[in-house]
Every structure is written in structure tokens, then in C-alpha cells.
Tab-separated table of N, CA, C and O in Angstrom:
chain	number	residue	atom	x	y	z
A	1	UNK	N	-5.629	-0.318	-7.523
A	1	UNK	CA	-6.511	-0.687	-8.615
A	1	UNK	C	-7.309	-1.948	-8.270
A	1	UNK	O	-8.471	-2.053	-8.611
A	2	UNK	N	-6.663	-2.881	-7.594
A	2	UNK	CA	-7.361	-4.120	-7.230
A	2	UNK	C	-8.530	-3.821	-6.302
A	2	UNK	O	-9.584	-4.453	-6.402
A	3	UNK	N	-8.362	-2.836	-5.434
A	3	UNK	CA	-9.439	-2.434	-4.532
A	3	UNK	C	-10.655	-1.943	-5.324
A	3	UNK	O	-11.791	-2.270	-4.991
A	4	UNK	N	-10.411	-1.186	-6.371
A	4	UNK	CA	-11.501	-0.676	-7.215
A	4	UNK	C	-12.212	-1.824	-7.901
A	4	UNK	O	-13.444	-1.871	-7.950
A	5	UNK	N	-11.452	-2.774	-8.401
A	5	UNK	CA	-12.055	-3.928	-9.079
A	5	UNK	C	-12.883	-4.750	-8.105
A	5	UNK	O	-13.991	-5.171	-8.428
A	6	UNK	N	-12.371	-4.959	-6.898
A	6	UNK	CA	-13.117	-5.714	-5.888
A	6	UNK	C	-14.436	-5.017	-5.549
A	6	UNK	O	-15.482	-5.645	-5.465
A	7	UNK	N	-14.387	-3.698	-5.363
A	7	UNK	CA	-15.616	-2.957	-5.049
A	7	UNK	C	-16.589	-2.990	-6.216
A	7	UNK	O	-17.792	-3.127	-6.021
A	8	UNK	N	-16.065	-2.870	-7.432
A	8	UNK	CA	-16.921	-2.918	-8.619
A	8	UNK	C	-17.555	-4.296	-8.759
A	8	UNK	O	-18.740	-4.426	-9.079
A	9	UNK	N	-16.787	-5.324	-8.491
A	9	UNK	CA	-17.295	-6.698	-8.582
A	9	UNK	C	-18.415	-6.933	-7.576
A	9	UNK	O	-19.422	-7.563	-7.893
A	10	UNK	N	-18.270	-6.390	-6.381
A	10	UNK	CA	-19.301	-6.550	-5.361
A	10	UNK	C	-20.608	-5.858	-5.740
A	10	UNK	O	-21.676	-6.243	-5.269
A	11	UNK	N	-20.524	-4.857	-6.604
A	11	UNK	CA	-21.719	-4.127	-7.026
A	11	UNK	C	-22.499	-4.851	-8.128
A	11	UNK	O	-23.627	-4.479	-8.426
A	12	UNK	N	-21.904	-5.883	-8.714
A	12	UNK	CA	-22.566	-6.617	-9.800
A	12	UNK	C	-23.646	-7.542	-9.261
A	12	UNK	O	-23.586	-7.981	-8.103
A	13	UNK	N	-24.604	-7.884	-10.124
A	13	UNK	CA	-25.584	-8.910	-9.732
A	13	UNK	C	-24.862	-10.228	-9.425
A	13	UNK	O	-23.798	-10.510	-9.992
A	14	UNK	N	-25.440	-11.009	-8.549
A	14	UNK	CA	-24.782	-12.243	-8.084
A	14	UNK	C	-24.394	-13.175	-9.229
A	14	UNK	O	-23.309	-13.758	-9.215
A	15	UNK	N	-25.262	-13.318	-10.225
A	15	UNK	CA	-24.981	-14.241	-11.332
A	15	UNK	C	-23.691	-13.851	-12.057
A	15	UNK	O	-22.827	-14.701	-12.302
A	16	UNK	N	-23.537	-12.583	-12.385
A	16	UNK	CA	-22.340	-12.125	-13.077
A	16	UNK	C	-21.118	-12.158	-12.168
A	16	UNK	O	-20.024	-12.519	-12.583
A	17	UNK	N	-21.313	-11.779	-10.917
A	17	UNK	CA	-20.205	-11.784	-9.958
A	17	UNK	C	-19.646	-13.197	-9.785
A	17	UNK	O	-18.437	-13.408	-9.831
A	18	UNK	N	-20.532	-14.171	-9.661
A	18	UNK	CA	-20.106	-15.556	-9.459
A	18	UNK	C	-19.322	-16.075	-10.648
A	18	UNK	O	-18.251	-16.664	-10.491
A	19	UNK	N	-19.850	-15.855	-11.840
A	19	UNK	CA	-19.185	-16.415	-13.018
A	19	UNK	C	-17.832	-15.754	-13.272
A	19	UNK	O	-16.874	-16.419	-13.671
A	20	UNK	N	-17.720	-14.457	-12.996
A	20	UNK	CA	-16.428	-13.791	-13.163
A	20	UNK	C	-15.418	-14.277	-12.124
A	20	UNK	O	-14.244	-14.456	-12.437
A	21	UNK	N	-15.874	-14.497	-10.909
A	21	UNK	CA	-14.968	-15.031	-9.881
A	21	UNK	C	-14.474	-16.427	-10.243
A	21	UNK	O	-13.292	-16.733	-10.098
A	22	UNK	N	-15.386	-17.273	-10.721
A	22	UNK	CA	-14.993	-18.630	-11.111
A	22	UNK	C	-13.964	-18.600	-12.241
A	22	UNK	O	-12.979	-19.340	-12.222
A	23	UNK	N	-14.196	-17.739	-13.203
A	23	UNK	CA	-13.326	-17.693	-14.376
A	23	UNK	C	-11.980	-17.042	-14.086
A	23	UNK	O	-10.933	-17.569	-14.454
A	24	UNK	N	-11.987	-15.885	-13.447
A	24	UNK	CA	-10.757	-15.106	-13.339
A	24	UNK	C	-10.025	-15.227	-12.007
A	24	UNK	O	-8.813	-15.098	-11.969
A	25	UNK	N	-10.729	-15.481	-10.936
A	25	UNK	CA	-10.054	-15.658	-9.653
A	25	UNK	C	-9.712	-17.125	-9.410
A	25	UNK	O	-8.636	-17.441	-8.928
A	26	UNK	N	-10.648	-18.009	-9.726
A	26	UNK	CA	-10.411	-19.438	-9.543
A	26	UNK	C	-9.803	-20.085	-10.784
A	26	UNK	O	-9.432	-21.255	-10.744
A	27	UNK	N	-9.735	-19.338	-11.896
A	27	UNK	CA	-9.168	-19.800	-13.165
A	27	UNK	C	-9.812	-21.101	-13.647
A	27	UNK	O	-9.148	-21.995	-14.165
A	28	UNK	N	-11.104	-21.195	-13.472
A	28	UNK	CA	-11.838	-22.390	-13.870
A	28	UNK	C	-12.094	-22.360	-15.385
A	28	UNK	O	-12.499	-21.331	-15.916
A	29	UNK	N	-11.871	-23.482	-16.076
A	29	UNK	CA	-12.152	-23.539	-17.520
A	29	UNK	C	-13.653	-23.371	-17.798
A	29	UNK	O	-14.500	-23.691	-16.959
A	30	UNK	N	-13.967	-22.877	-18.982
A	30	UNK	CA	-15.354	-22.601	-19.350
A	30	UNK	C	-16.251	-23.830	-19.245
A	30	UNK	O	-17.369	-23.752	-18.727
A	31	UNK	N	-15.774	-24.960	-19.737
A	31	UNK	CA	-16.591	-26.183	-19.682
A	31	UNK	C	-16.885	-26.589	-18.240
A	31	UNK	O	-17.982	-27.041	-17.927
A	32	UNK	N	-15.911	-26.420	-17.392
A	32	UNK	CA	-16.095	-26.777	-15.990
A	32	UNK	C	-17.084	-25.833	-15.300
A	32	UNK	O	-17.898	-26.250	-14.477
A	33	UNK	N	-17.024	-24.546	-15.660
A	33	UNK	CA	-17.988	-23.583	-15.125
A	33	UNK	C	-19.392	-23.996	-15.548
A	33	UNK	O	-20.327	-23.980	-14.743
A	34	UNK	N	-19.531	-24.376	-16.829
A	34	UNK	CA	-20.829	-24.824	-17.334
A	34	UNK	C	-21.352	-26.018	-16.561
A	34	UNK	O	-22.526	-26.063	-16.182
A	35	UNK	N	-20.481	-26.986	-16.316
A	35	UNK	CA	-20.890	-28.170	-15.557
A	35	UNK	C	-21.259	-27.794	-14.122
A	35	UNK	O	-22.256	-28.277	-13.575
A	36	UNK	N	-20.490	-26.909	-13.522
A	36	UNK	CA	-20.730	-26.477	-12.152
A	36	UNK	C	-22.064	-25.748	-12.023
A	36	UNK	O	-22.813	-25.964	-11.068
A	37	UNK	N	-22.348	-24.892	-13.000
A	37	UNK	CA	-23.581	-24.105	-12.950
A	37	UNK	C	-24.765	-24.789	-13.618
A	37	UNK	O	-25.897	-24.312	-13.508
A	38	UNK	N	-24.499	-25.885	-14.331
A	38	UNK	CA	-25.570	-26.558	-15.063
A	38	UNK	C	-26.057	-25.728	-16.242
A	38	UNK	O	-27.254	-25.711	-16.543
A	39	UNK	N	-25.113	-25.036	-16.892
A	39	UNK	CA	-25.462	-24.157	-18.016
A	39	UNK	C	-24.660	-24.563	-19.247
A	39	UNK	O	-23.523	-25.026	-19.134
A	40	UNK	N	-25.242	-24.384	-20.433
A	40	UNK	CA	-24.498	-24.684	-21.663
A	40	UNK	C	-23.313	-23.722	-21.841
A	40	UNK	O	-23.299	-22.610	-21.294
A	41	UNK	N	-22.336	-24.160	-22.613
A	41	UNK	CA	-21.131	-23.377	-22.843
A	41	UNK	C	-21.451	-21.995	-23.419
A	41	UNK	O	-20.850	-20.993	-23.024
A	42	UNK	N	-22.412	-21.925	-24.328
A	42	UNK	CA	-22.769	-20.631	-24.924
A	42	UNK	C	-23.297	-19.666	-23.862
A	42	UNK	O	-23.003	-18.467	-23.901
A	43	UNK	N	-24.031	-20.166	-22.897
A	43	UNK	CA	-24.546	-19.327	-21.810
A	43	UNK	C	-23.407	-18.837	-20.922
A	43	UNK	O	-23.385	-17.670	-20.510
A	44	UNK	N	-22.470	-19.718	-20.640
A	44	UNK	CA	-21.305	-19.344	-19.834
A	44	UNK	C	-20.537	-18.226	-20.522
A	44	UNK	O	-20.192	-17.209	-19.908
A	45	UNK	N	-20.292	-18.386	-21.823
A	45	UNK	CA	-19.563	-17.356	-22.571
A	45	UNK	C	-20.313	-16.025	-22.561
A	45	UNK	O	-19.715	-14.968	-22.392
A	46	UNK	N	-21.626	-16.078	-22.751
A	46	UNK	CA	-22.421	-14.856	-22.759
A	46	UNK	C	-22.386	-14.170	-21.389
A	46	UNK	O	-22.228	-12.959	-21.294
A	47	UNK	N	-22.525	-14.957	-20.333
A	47	UNK	CA	-22.529	-14.363	-18.996
A	47	UNK	C	-21.183	-13.735	-18.656
A	47	UNK	O	-21.122	-12.700	-17.999
A	48	UNK	N	-20.099	-14.349	-19.103
A	48	UNK	CA	-18.773	-13.768	-18.879
A	48	UNK	C	-18.649	-12.461	-19.657
A	48	UNK	O	-18.186	-11.450	-19.131
A	49	UNK	N	-19.087	-12.491	-20.903
A	49	UNK	CA	-19.056	-11.282	-21.726
A	49	UNK	C	-19.862	-10.162	-21.070
A	49	UNK	O	-19.384	-9.033	-20.919
A	50	UNK	N	-21.070	-10.475	-20.661
A	50	UNK	CA	-21.949	-9.488	-20.033
A	50	UNK	C	-21.378	-9.020	-18.689
A	50	UNK	O	-21.408	-7.842	-18.352
A	51	UNK	N	-20.839	-9.946	-17.924
A	51	UNK	CA	-20.240	-9.597	-16.642
A	51	UNK	C	-19.067	-8.645	-16.800
A	51	UNK	O	-18.906	-7.704	-16.017
A	52	UNK	N	-18.240	-8.871	-17.823
A	52	UNK	CA	-17.112	-7.976	-18.077
A	52	UNK	C	-17.589	-6.585	-18.467
A	52	UNK	O	-17.010	-5.585	-18.039
A	53	UNK	N	-18.662	-6.514	-19.251
A	53	UNK	CA	-19.232	-5.213	-19.618
A	53	UNK	C	-19.701	-4.466	-18.362
A	53	UNK	O	-19.396	-3.287	-18.184
A	54	UNK	N	-20.451	-5.160	-17.530
A	54	UNK	CA	-20.965	-4.546	-16.303
A	54	UNK	C	-19.830	-4.131	-15.367
A	54	UNK	O	-19.896	-3.083	-14.724
A	55	UNK	N	-18.790	-4.950	-15.311
A	55	UNK	CA	-17.646	-4.645	-14.457
A	55	UNK	C	-16.938	-3.377	-14.940
A	55	UNK	O	-16.589	-2.508	-14.138
A	56	UNK	N	-16.759	-3.261	-16.252
A	56	UNK	CA	-16.153	-2.047	-16.802
A	56	UNK	C	-16.960	-0.808	-16.425
A	56	UNK	O	-16.402	0.223	-16.053
A	57	UNK	N	-18.284	-0.920	-16.541
A	57	UNK	CA	-19.157	0.205	-16.205
A	57	UNK	C	-19.017	0.583	-14.731
A	57	UNK	O	-18.945	1.770	-14.391
A	58	UNK	N	-18.976	-0.415	-13.874
A	58	UNK	CA	-18.849	-0.150	-12.440
A	58	UNK	C	-17.495	0.484	-12.104
A	58	UNK	O	-17.420	1.392	-11.280
A	59	UNK	N	-16.431	-0.006	-12.739
A	59	UNK	CA	-15.101	0.567	-12.499
A	59	UNK	C	-15.090	2.029	-12.927
A	59	UNK	O	-14.568	2.890	-12.208
A	60	UNK	N	-15.683	2.321	-14.069
A	60	UNK	CA	-15.744	3.703	-14.541
A	60	UNK	C	-16.524	4.588	-13.568
A	60	UNK	O	-16.121	5.708	-13.273
A	61	UNK	N	-17.649	4.080	-13.064
A	61	UNK	CA	-18.424	4.845	-12.079
A	61	UNK	C	-17.605	5.121	-10.824
A	61	UNK	O	-17.612	6.236	-10.296
A	62	UNK	N	-16.891	4.113	-10.345
A	62	UNK	CA	-16.062	4.299	-9.150
A	62	UNK	C	-14.938	5.294	-9.407
A	62	UNK	O	-14.616	6.104	-8.543
A	63	UNK	N	-14.346	5.236	-10.596
A	63	UNK	CA	-13.286	6.193	-10.936
A	63	UNK	C	-13.839	7.605	-10.961
A	63	UNK	O	-13.207	8.527	-10.466
A	64	UNK	N	-15.014	7.778	-11.558
A	64	UNK	CA	-15.622	9.107	-11.620
A	64	UNK	C	-15.935	9.625	-10.218
A	64	UNK	O	-15.675	10.779	-9.905
A	65	UNK	N	-16.490	8.769	-9.397
A	65	UNK	CA	-16.790	9.165	-8.014
A	65	UNK	C	-15.520	9.508	-7.268
A	65	UNK	O	-15.471	10.472	-6.515
A	66	UNK	N	-14.490	8.707	-7.473
A	66	UNK	CA	-13.205	8.955	-6.819
A	66	UNK	C	-12.618	10.285	-7.226
A	66	UNK	O	-12.117	11.039	-6.402
A	67	UNK	N	-12.696	10.598	-8.509
A	67	UNK	CA	-12.187	11.869	-9.006
A	67	UNK	C	-12.984	13.016	-8.397
A	67	UNK	O	-12.429	14.032	-7.993
A	68	UNK	N	-14.286	12.842	-8.297
A	68	UNK	CA	-15.136	13.869	-7.711
A	68	UNK	C	-14.795	14.058	-6.238
A	68	UNK	O	-14.689	15.178	-5.757
A	69	UNK	N	-14.627	12.946	-5.507
A	69	UNK	CA	-14.285	13.042	-4.087
A	69	UNK	C	-12.936	13.729	-3.905
A	69	UNK	O	-12.756	14.552	-3.027
A	70	UNK	N	-11.966	13.384	-4.743
A	70	UNK	CA	-10.635	13.990	-4.630
A	70	UNK	C	-10.713	15.486	-4.919
A	70	UNK	O	-10.067	16.282	-4.245
A	71	UNK	N	-11.502	15.867	-5.915
A	71	UNK	CA	-11.650	17.288	-6.233
A	71	UNK	C	-12.304	18.025	-5.063
A	71	UNK	O	-11.907	19.129	-4.721
A	72	UNK	N	-13.295	17.411	-4.438
A	72	UNK	CA	-13.978	18.028	-3.305
A	72	UNK	C	-13.013	18.192	-2.129
A	72	UNK	O	-12.994	19.235	-1.485
A	73	UNK	N	-12.182	17.188	-1.874
A	73	UNK	CA	-11.210	17.272	-0.792
A	73	UNK	C	-10.222	18.404	-1.031
A	73	UNK	O	-9.876	19.137	-0.119
A	74	UNK	N	-9.780	18.582	-2.281
A	74	UNK	CA	-8.834	19.642	-2.595
A	74	UNK	C	-9.463	21.013	-2.379
A	74	UNK	O	-8.837	21.931	-1.899
A	75	UNK	N	-10.736	21.136	-2.743
A	75	UNK	CA	-11.436	22.411	-2.572
A	75	UNK	C	-11.620	22.759	-1.087
A	75	UNK	O	-11.554	23.918	-0.706
A	76	UNK	N	-11.830	21.740	-0.258
A	76	UNK	CA	-12.042	21.961	1.170
A	76	UNK	C	-10.758	22.363	1.877
A	76	UNK	O	-10.784	23.060	2.875
A	77	UNK	N	-9.622	21.906	1.369
A	77	UNK	CA	-8.326	22.189	2.013
A	77	UNK	C	-7.741	23.450	1.535
A	77	UNK	O	-7.817	24.400	1.230
């Protein structure tokens, strides 16, 4: 599952990818992210919210593709 999340994260625009990495991988507090990026707290919260939405969409796309690939492999064998 972590592999899927990593691939989905790489597919995101850089702005969303960066803020999600800072928040969830580096566990950086929201205020600190704002200071680091030079953005107000409300912008940080919005970008995290939007990034999570995009990440969910990408994970779903990868799951669908994976299911399709697995079905194709079964048909070939």
C-alpha cells in the first residue's frame, strides 16, 4: 500500500506534493510549514486539504489500473 501512496504522491503537482510531504512525512506543524513556505496558515490548510483530495484521486486511479492489469494477466495465463 505504501508503494501505491508513493507513486500517487509523485503524480501530484509539486506544490501539493511538497506540502503533504512536509506535513505527513516530516510531521511539520502547520504554522512551521507556513513560515517555511511564506504562506498564511489558511493557505497551508487549504493546500493540505486539496493535496489530500488529489492524492485520494490518484490512489483510486492506480488501484483501478492495477485491477485492470491483474485482470489482463489472468486472461493471458
